[in-house]
Amino acid sequence: MTKRIFIIISFSLIYLTAYSQDKANVKYWIIFKDKGEFKPDMPITKESPAYLAGKEMLTERAIKED
């Protein structure tokens, strides 16, 4: 009797792990409501806060124009 229960539990676990692998390719959309301090419709000029904040994140090498 215990051998039969062990076999049933083993097959159940194998089935569940095999089935869970099928769900790995599911894709989801994630939509963020808070996209930060600066909004997409804000104009970016050389004096705007968004431009200055972005420039602070870059290194001098990245900013350098050749």
mmCIF file of N, CA and C in Angstrom:
data_model
loop_
_atom_site.group_PDB
_atom_site.id
_atom_site.type_symbol
_atom_site.label_atom_id
_atom_site.label_comp_id
_atom_site.label_asym_id
_atom_site.label_seq_id
_atom_site.Cartn_x
_atom_site.Cartn_y
_atom_site.Cartn_z
ATOM 1 N N MET A 1 0.832 -1.203 0.000
ATOM 2 C CA MET A 1 0.000 0.000 0.000
ATOM 3 C C MET A 1 0.869 1.257 0.000
ATOM 4 N N THR A 2 1.909 1.299 0.832
ATOM 5 C CA THR A 2 2.780 2.481 0.874
ATOM 6 C C THR A 2 3.529 2.651 -0.440
ATOM 7 N N LYS A 3 3.877 1.531 -1.063
ATOM 8 C CA LYS A 3 4.578 1.617 -2.345
ATOM 9 C C LYS A 3 3.669 2.258 -3.395
ATOM 10 N N ARG A 4 2.407 1.902 -3.368
ATOM 11 C CA ARG A 4 1.433 2.447 -4.317
ATOM 12 C C ARG A 4 1.262 3.950 -4.105
ATOM 13 N N ILE A 5 1.180 4.392 -2.858
ATOM 14 C CA ILE A 5 1.040 5.818 -2.540
ATOM 15 C C ILE A 5 2.286 6.576 -2.978
ATOM 16 N N PHE A 6 3.448 5.974 -2.729
ATOM 17 C CA PHE A 6 4.711 6.599 -3.148
ATOM 18 C C PHE A 6 4.754 6.777 -4.665
ATOM 19 N N ILE A 7 4.331 5.780 -5.411
ATOM 20 C CA ILE A 7 4.321 5.859 -6.874
ATOM 21 C C ILE A 7 3.346 6.933 -7.349
ATOM 22 N N ILE A 8 2.182 6.995 -6.741
ATOM 23 C CA ILE A 8 1.188 8.005 -7.128
ATOM 24 C C ILE A 8 1.708 9.408 -6.849
ATOM 25 N N ILE A 9 2.307 9.621 -5.700
ATOM 26 C CA ILE A 9 2.857 10.935 -5.349
ATOM 27 C C ILE A 9 4.008 11.290 -6.286
ATOM 28 N N SER A 10 4.855 10.315 -6.609
ATOM 29 C CA SER A 10 5.986 10.564 -7.510
ATOM 30 C C SER A 10 5.503 10.984 -8.889
ATOM 31 N N PHE A 11 4.547 10.248 -9.436
ATOM 32 C CA PHE A 11 4.020 10.610 -10.748
ATOM 33 C C PHE A 11 3.308 11.957 -10.728
ATOM 34 N N SER A 12 2.633 12.246 -9.628
ATOM 35 C CA SER A 12 1.958 13.543 -9.507
ATOM 36 C C SER A 12 2.969 14.684 -9.510
ATOM 37 N N LEU A 13 4.055 14.524 -8.783
ATOM 38 C CA LEU A 13 5.088 15.568 -8.753
ATOM 39 C C LEU A 13 5.757 15.728 -10.113
ATOM 40 N N ILE A 14 6.027 14.621 -10.779
ATOM 41 C CA ILE A 14 6.634 14.695 -12.120
ATOM 42 C C ILE A 14 5.680 15.404 -13.080
ATOM 43 N N TYR A 15 4.404 15.070 -13.021
ATOM 44 C CA TYR A 15 3.412 15.707 -13.885
ATOM 45 C C TYR A 15 3.324 17.208 -13.604
ATOM 46 N N LEU A 16 3.302 17.578 -12.336
ATOM 47 C CA LEU A 16 3.181 18.993 -11.988
ATOM 48 C C LEU A 16 4.410 19.786 -12.414
ATOM 49 N N THR A 17 5.595 19.236 -12.259
ATOM 50 C CA THR A 17 6.801 19.962 -12.676
ATOM 51 C C THR A 17 6.882 20.047 -14.194
ATOM 52 N N ALA A 18 6.449 19.015 -14.897
ATOM 53 C CA ALA A 18 6.453 19.066 -16.361
ATOM 54 C C ALA A 18 5.434 20.085 -16.856
ATOM 55 N N TYR A 19 4.291 20.156 -16.226
ATOM 56 C CA TYR A 19 3.255 21.113 -16.625
ATOM 57 C C TYR A 19 3.692 22.546 -16.334
ATOM 58 N N SER A 20 4.410 22.753 -15.245
ATOM 59 C CA SER A 20 4.828 24.108 -14.895
ATOM 60 C C SER A 20 5.824 24.667 -15.900
ATOM 61 N N GLN A 21 6.577 23.832 -16.589
ATOM 62 C CA GLN A 21 7.524 24.295 -17.593
ATOM 63 C C GLN A 21 6.805 24.880 -18.798
ATOM 64 N N ASP A 22 5.603 24.438 -19.085
ATOM 65 C CA ASP A 22 4.839 24.993 -20.201
ATOM 66 C C ASP A 22 4.468 26.450 -19.965
ATOM 67 N N LYS A 23 4.328 26.846 -18.742
ATOM 68 C CA LYS A 23 3.933 28.206 -18.399
ATOM 69 C C LYS A 23 5.103 29.188 -18.454
ATOM 70 N N ALA A 24 6.313 28.723 -18.681
ATOM 71 C CA ALA A 24 7.495 29.591 -18.649
ATOM 72 C C ALA A 24 7.515 30.583 -19.818
ATOM 73 N N ASN A 25 6.824 30.295 -20.905
ATOM 74 C CA ASN A 25 6.853 31.158 -22.088
ATOM 75 C C ASN A 25 5.732 32.186 -22.112
ATOM 76 N N VAL A 26 5.017 32.341 -21.040
ATOM 77 C CA VAL A 26 3.925 33.303 -20.974
ATOM 78 C C VAL A 26 4.506 34.702 -20.816
ATOM 79 N N LYS A 27 3.974 35.646 -21.579
ATOM 80 C CA LYS A 27 4.445 37.030 -21.505
ATOM 81 C C LYS A 27 3.372 37.898 -20.866
ATOM 82 N N TYR A 28 3.816 38.894 -20.127
ATOM 83 C CA TYR A 28 2.906 39.800 -19.435
ATOM 84 C C TYR A 28 3.252 41.234 -19.785
ATOM 85 N N TRP A 29 2.262 42.092 -19.815
ATOM 86 C CA TRP A 29 2.466 43.530 -19.979
ATOM 87 C C TRP A 29 2.532 44.150 -18.602
ATOM 88 N N ILE A 30 3.544 44.954 -18.365
ATOM 89 C CA ILE A 30 3.659 45.687 -17.108
ATOM 90 C C ILE A 30 3.574 47.162 -17.441
ATOM 91 N N ILE A 31 2.603 47.847 -16.864
ATOM 92 C CA ILE A 31 2.393 49.266 -17.137
ATOM 93 C C ILE A 31 2.662 50.031 -15.853
ATOM 94 N N PHE A 32 3.617 50.952 -15.928
ATOM 95 C CA PHE A 32 3.971 51.763 -14.771
ATOM 96 C C PHE A 32 3.195 53.074 -14.815
ATOM 97 N N LYS A 33 2.567 53.425 -13.735
ATOM 98 C CA LYS A 33 1.818 54.677 -13.672
ATOM 99 C C LYS A 33 2.739 55.839 -13.336
ATOM 100 N N ASP A 34 3.668 55.634 -12.420
ATOM 101 C CA ASP A 34 4.595 56.684 -12.035
ATOM 102 C C ASP A 34 5.875 56.514 -12.839
ATOM 103 N N LYS A 35 6.088 57.387 -13.806
ATOM 104 C CA LYS A 35 7.243 57.251 -14.681
ATOM 105 C C LYS A 35 8.342 58.225 -14.316
ATOM 106 N N GLY A 36 8.304 58.734 -13.110
ATOM 107 C CA GLY A 36 9.377 59.586 -12.659
ATOM 108 C C GLY A 36 8.998 61.049 -12.618
ATOM 109 N N GLU A 37 10.018 61.844 -12.378
ATOM 110 C CA GLU A 37 9.834 63.277 -12.199
ATOM 111 C C GLU A 37 9.495 63.990 -13.510
ATOM 112 N N PHE A 38 10.083 63.548 -14.607
ATOM 113 C CA PHE A 38 9.916 64.226 -15.896
ATOM 114 C C PHE A 38 8.918 63.466 -16.757
ATOM 115 N N LYS A 39 8.031 64.184 -17.396
ATOM 116 C CA LYS A 39 6.972 63.594 -18.203
ATOM 117 C C LYS A 39 7.344 63.639 -19.683
ATOM 118 N N PRO A 40 6.819 62.717 -20.500
ATOM 119 C CA PRO A 40 7.173 62.666 -21.916
ATOM 120 C C PRO A 40 6.813 63.924 -22.707
ATOM 121 N N ASP A 41 5.791 64.642 -22.280
ATOM 122 C CA ASP A 41 5.377 65.829 -23.041
ATOM 123 C C ASP A 41 6.167 67.084 -22.662
ATOM 124 N N MET A 42 7.101 66.973 -21.713
ATOM 125 C CA MET A 42 7.917 68.133 -21.322
ATOM 126 C C MET A 42 8.999 68.377 -22.374
ATOM 127 N N PRO A 43 9.148 69.615 -22.835
ATOM 128 C CA PRO A 43 10.213 69.885 -23.803
ATOM 129 C C PRO A 43 11.590 69.815 -23.137
ATOM 130 N N ILE A 44 12.574 69.273 -23.863
ATOM 131 C CA ILE A 44 13.931 69.168 -23.319
ATOM 132 C C ILE A 44 14.824 70.127 -24.088
ATOM 133 N N THR A 45 15.277 71.144 -23.395
ATOM 134 C CA THR A 45 16.226 72.097 -23.963
ATOM 135 C C THR A 45 17.490 72.057 -23.112
ATOM 136 N N LYS A 46 18.534 72.784 -23.528
ATOM 137 C CA LYS A 46 19.793 72.737 -22.794
ATOM 138 C C LYS A 46 19.694 73.322 -21.388
ATOM 139 N N GLU A 47 18.674 74.071 -21.103
ATOM 140 C CA GLU A 47 18.517 74.670 -19.772
ATOM 141 C C GLU A 47 17.434 73.987 -18.945
ATOM 142 N N SER A 48 16.744 73.003 -19.513
ATOM 143 C CA SER A 48 15.646 72.364 -18.777
ATOM 144 C C SER A 48 16.188 71.436 -17.686
ATOM 145 N N PRO A 49 15.418 71.257 -16.622
ATOM 146 C CA PRO A 49 15.850 70.370 -15.529
ATOM 147 C C PRO A 49 16.056 68.924 -15.993
ATOM 148 N N ALA A 50 15.258 68.456 -16.952
ATOM 149 C CA ALA A 50 15.406 67.087 -17.452
ATOM 150 C C ALA A 50 16.751 66.923 -18.156
ATOM 151 N N TYR A 51 17.138 67.911 -18.945
ATOM 152 C CA TYR A 51 18.430 67.877 -19.653
ATOM 153 C C TYR A 51 19.581 67.878 -18.657
ATOM 154 N N LEU A 52 19.520 68.737 -17.677
ATOM 155 C CA LEU A 52 20.594 68.829 -16.689
ATOM 156 C C LEU A 52 20.693 67.550 -15.844
ATOM 157 N N ALA A 53 19.554 66.964 -15.501
ATOM 158 C CA ALA A 53 19.571 65.713 -14.732
ATOM 159 C C ALA A 53 20.162 64.575 -15.561
ATOM 160 N N GLY A 54 19.815 64.520 -16.838
ATOM 161 C CA GLY A 54 20.368 63.497 -17.717
ATOM 162 C C GLY A 54 21.855 63.679 -17.926
ATOM 163 N N LYS A 55 22.295 64.922 -18.043
ATOM 164 C CA LYS A 55 23.710 65.213 -18.245
ATOM 165 C C LYS A 55 24.529 64.814 -17.019
ATOM 166 N N GLU A 56 23.952 64.931 -15.828
ATOM 167 C CA GLU A 56 24.653 64.539 -14.604
ATOM 168 C C GLU A 56 24.896 63.031 -14.545
ATOM 169 N N MET A 57 24.059 62.254 -15.199
ATOM 170 C CA MET A 57 24.211 60.800 -15.187
ATOM 171 C C MET A 57 25.303 60.318 -16.142
ATOM 172 N N LEU A 58 25.695 61.141 -17.094
ATOM 173 C CA LEU A 58 26.682 60.739 -18.088
ATOM 174 C C LEU A 58 28.092 61.115 -17.657
ATOM 175 N N THR A 59 29.053 60.348 -18.122
ATOM 176 C CA THR A 59 30.448 60.676 -17.864
ATOM 177 C C THR A 59 30.929 61.702 -18.906
ATOM 178 N N GLU A 60 32.051 62.316 -18.638
ATOM 179 C CA GLU A 60 32.604 63.284 -19.596
ATOM 180 C C GLU A 60 32.931 62.602 -20.927
ATOM 181 N N ARG A 61 33.374 61.363 -20.843
ATOM 182 C CA ARG A 61 33.691 60.615 -22.066
ATOM 183 C C ARG A 61 32.447 60.402 -22.933
ATOM 184 N N ALA A 62 31.299 60.153 -22.304
ATOM 185 C CA ALA A 62 30.063 59.950 -23.043
ATOM 186 C C ALA A 62 29.568 61.252 -23.652
ATOM 187 N N ILE A 63 29.823 62.358 -23.005
ATOM 188 C CA ILE A 63 29.363 63.665 -23.487
ATOM 189 C C ILE A 63 30.284 64.207 -24.589
ATOM 190 N N LYS A 64 31.548 63.850 -24.531
ATOM 191 C CA LYS A 64 32.551 64.387 -25.442
ATOM 192 C C LYS A 64 32.143 64.166 -26.901
ATOM 193 N N GLU A 65 32.204 65.240 -27.673
ATOM 194 C CA GLU A 65 31.897 65.181 -29.099
ATOM 195 C C GLU A 65 33.187 65.145 -29.888
ATOM 196 N N ASP A 66 33.345 64.179 -30.755
ATOM 197 C CA ASP A 66 34.547 64.106 -31.598
ATOM 198 C C ASP A 66 34.237 64.547 -33.003
#
